[in-house]
């Protein structure tokens, strides 16, 4: 053992030098200034006590290995059932609020960063907003997809008009969070891997005729679905489909059944929340007399995707791969 001690010390010294180099490089990248949802935010150093809201947003944090920079999550068990993978990634981090956090929930954890979105833990005019948290010195990063909610209300300023959903908004959020926490190398590696997987799908589907797709989240009197600005529209497009409601100027919202029937979708995507409740919603669609003429019902073509696969997050990439196979099985034989 004694003979090995110098080698061990040498190895430890090399590790310490490498660690100092990494820390030094991270410090050299600061201050970091981010443009986010019409606001400019500057970080003098990486946050050390972050809180994230919702499963998809938390999965972005986990994909970057930021659990050691977090003090909790909000908005998980009040809405969904955790997957084993999410539970493992969460580790010992506490859930500070089962649904949407109050100002008191957040302040009690003494955070120095909050990652959420409009209608992902925050509501315009509500108690928890970037402005209300700024009063306590807590910066907020807003999920880019959700910015459409407030930009759609800014109709007097054409510069703030929202853009149609695009998978690039996911890459932008991962890149920005990586910069904020000094993890740009890991963020860029993730984005590179995601781009390769999406490009591989696109190459297989080159020239394929787009399939008309209807996303059904819930609702009997009026379906709740995704519109022009919602991530499902981008996922469907990447899988060589077309959201039949991609002209609806909303990210998520209610439409009339007559709009769905008139567009005769060939395929239905159902939102799953970690259990089999999506089967009840498919049964509802199949037995709805007014929907019997829709091609997707006649041909029994559907796919259930998890909430975390349909909202902005790392799960979007697997969703594109699954949906592409379901829409165009002949291209994957």
Short mmCIF file of C-alpha atoms in Angstrom, two decimals, residues 14 16 34 41 49 55 83 105 110 116 119 122 126 142 149 156 195 233 275 288 303:
data_model
loop_
_atom_site.label_atom_id
_atom_site.label_comp_id
_atom_site.label_asym_id
_atom_site.label_seq_id
_atom_site.Cartn_x
_atom_site.Cartn_y
_atom_site.Cartn_z
CA UNK A 14 -3.77 15.80 -11.33
CA UNK A 16 -7.15 18.84 -8.32
CA UNK A 34 -29.11 36.04 -21.57
CA UNK A 41 -30.79 38.82 -17.49
CA UNK A 49 -29.85 27.09 -5.16
CA UNK A 55 -41.45 17.59 -15.19
CA UNK A 83 -41.57 7.64 -14.12
CA UNK A 105 -43.21 28.08 -1.07
CA UNK A 110 -34.14 30.58 -0.32
CA UNK A 116 -40.50 27.97 -15.07
CA UNK A 119 -48.72 28.53 -17.52
CA UNK A 122 -46.52 31.23 -13.56
CA UNK A 126 -50.30 36.04 -10.71
CA UNK A 142 -38.84 31.54 -18.77
CA UNK A 149 -48.65 33.36 -24.22
CA UNK A 156 -49.47 46.44 -30.76
CA UNK A 195 -29.61 17.23 -33.79
CA UNK A 233 -46.75 21.14 -33.76
CA UNK A 275 -50.61 6.01 -16.41
CA UNK A 288 -68.19 9.83 -30.18
CA UNK A 303 -50.23 6.92 -30.49
#
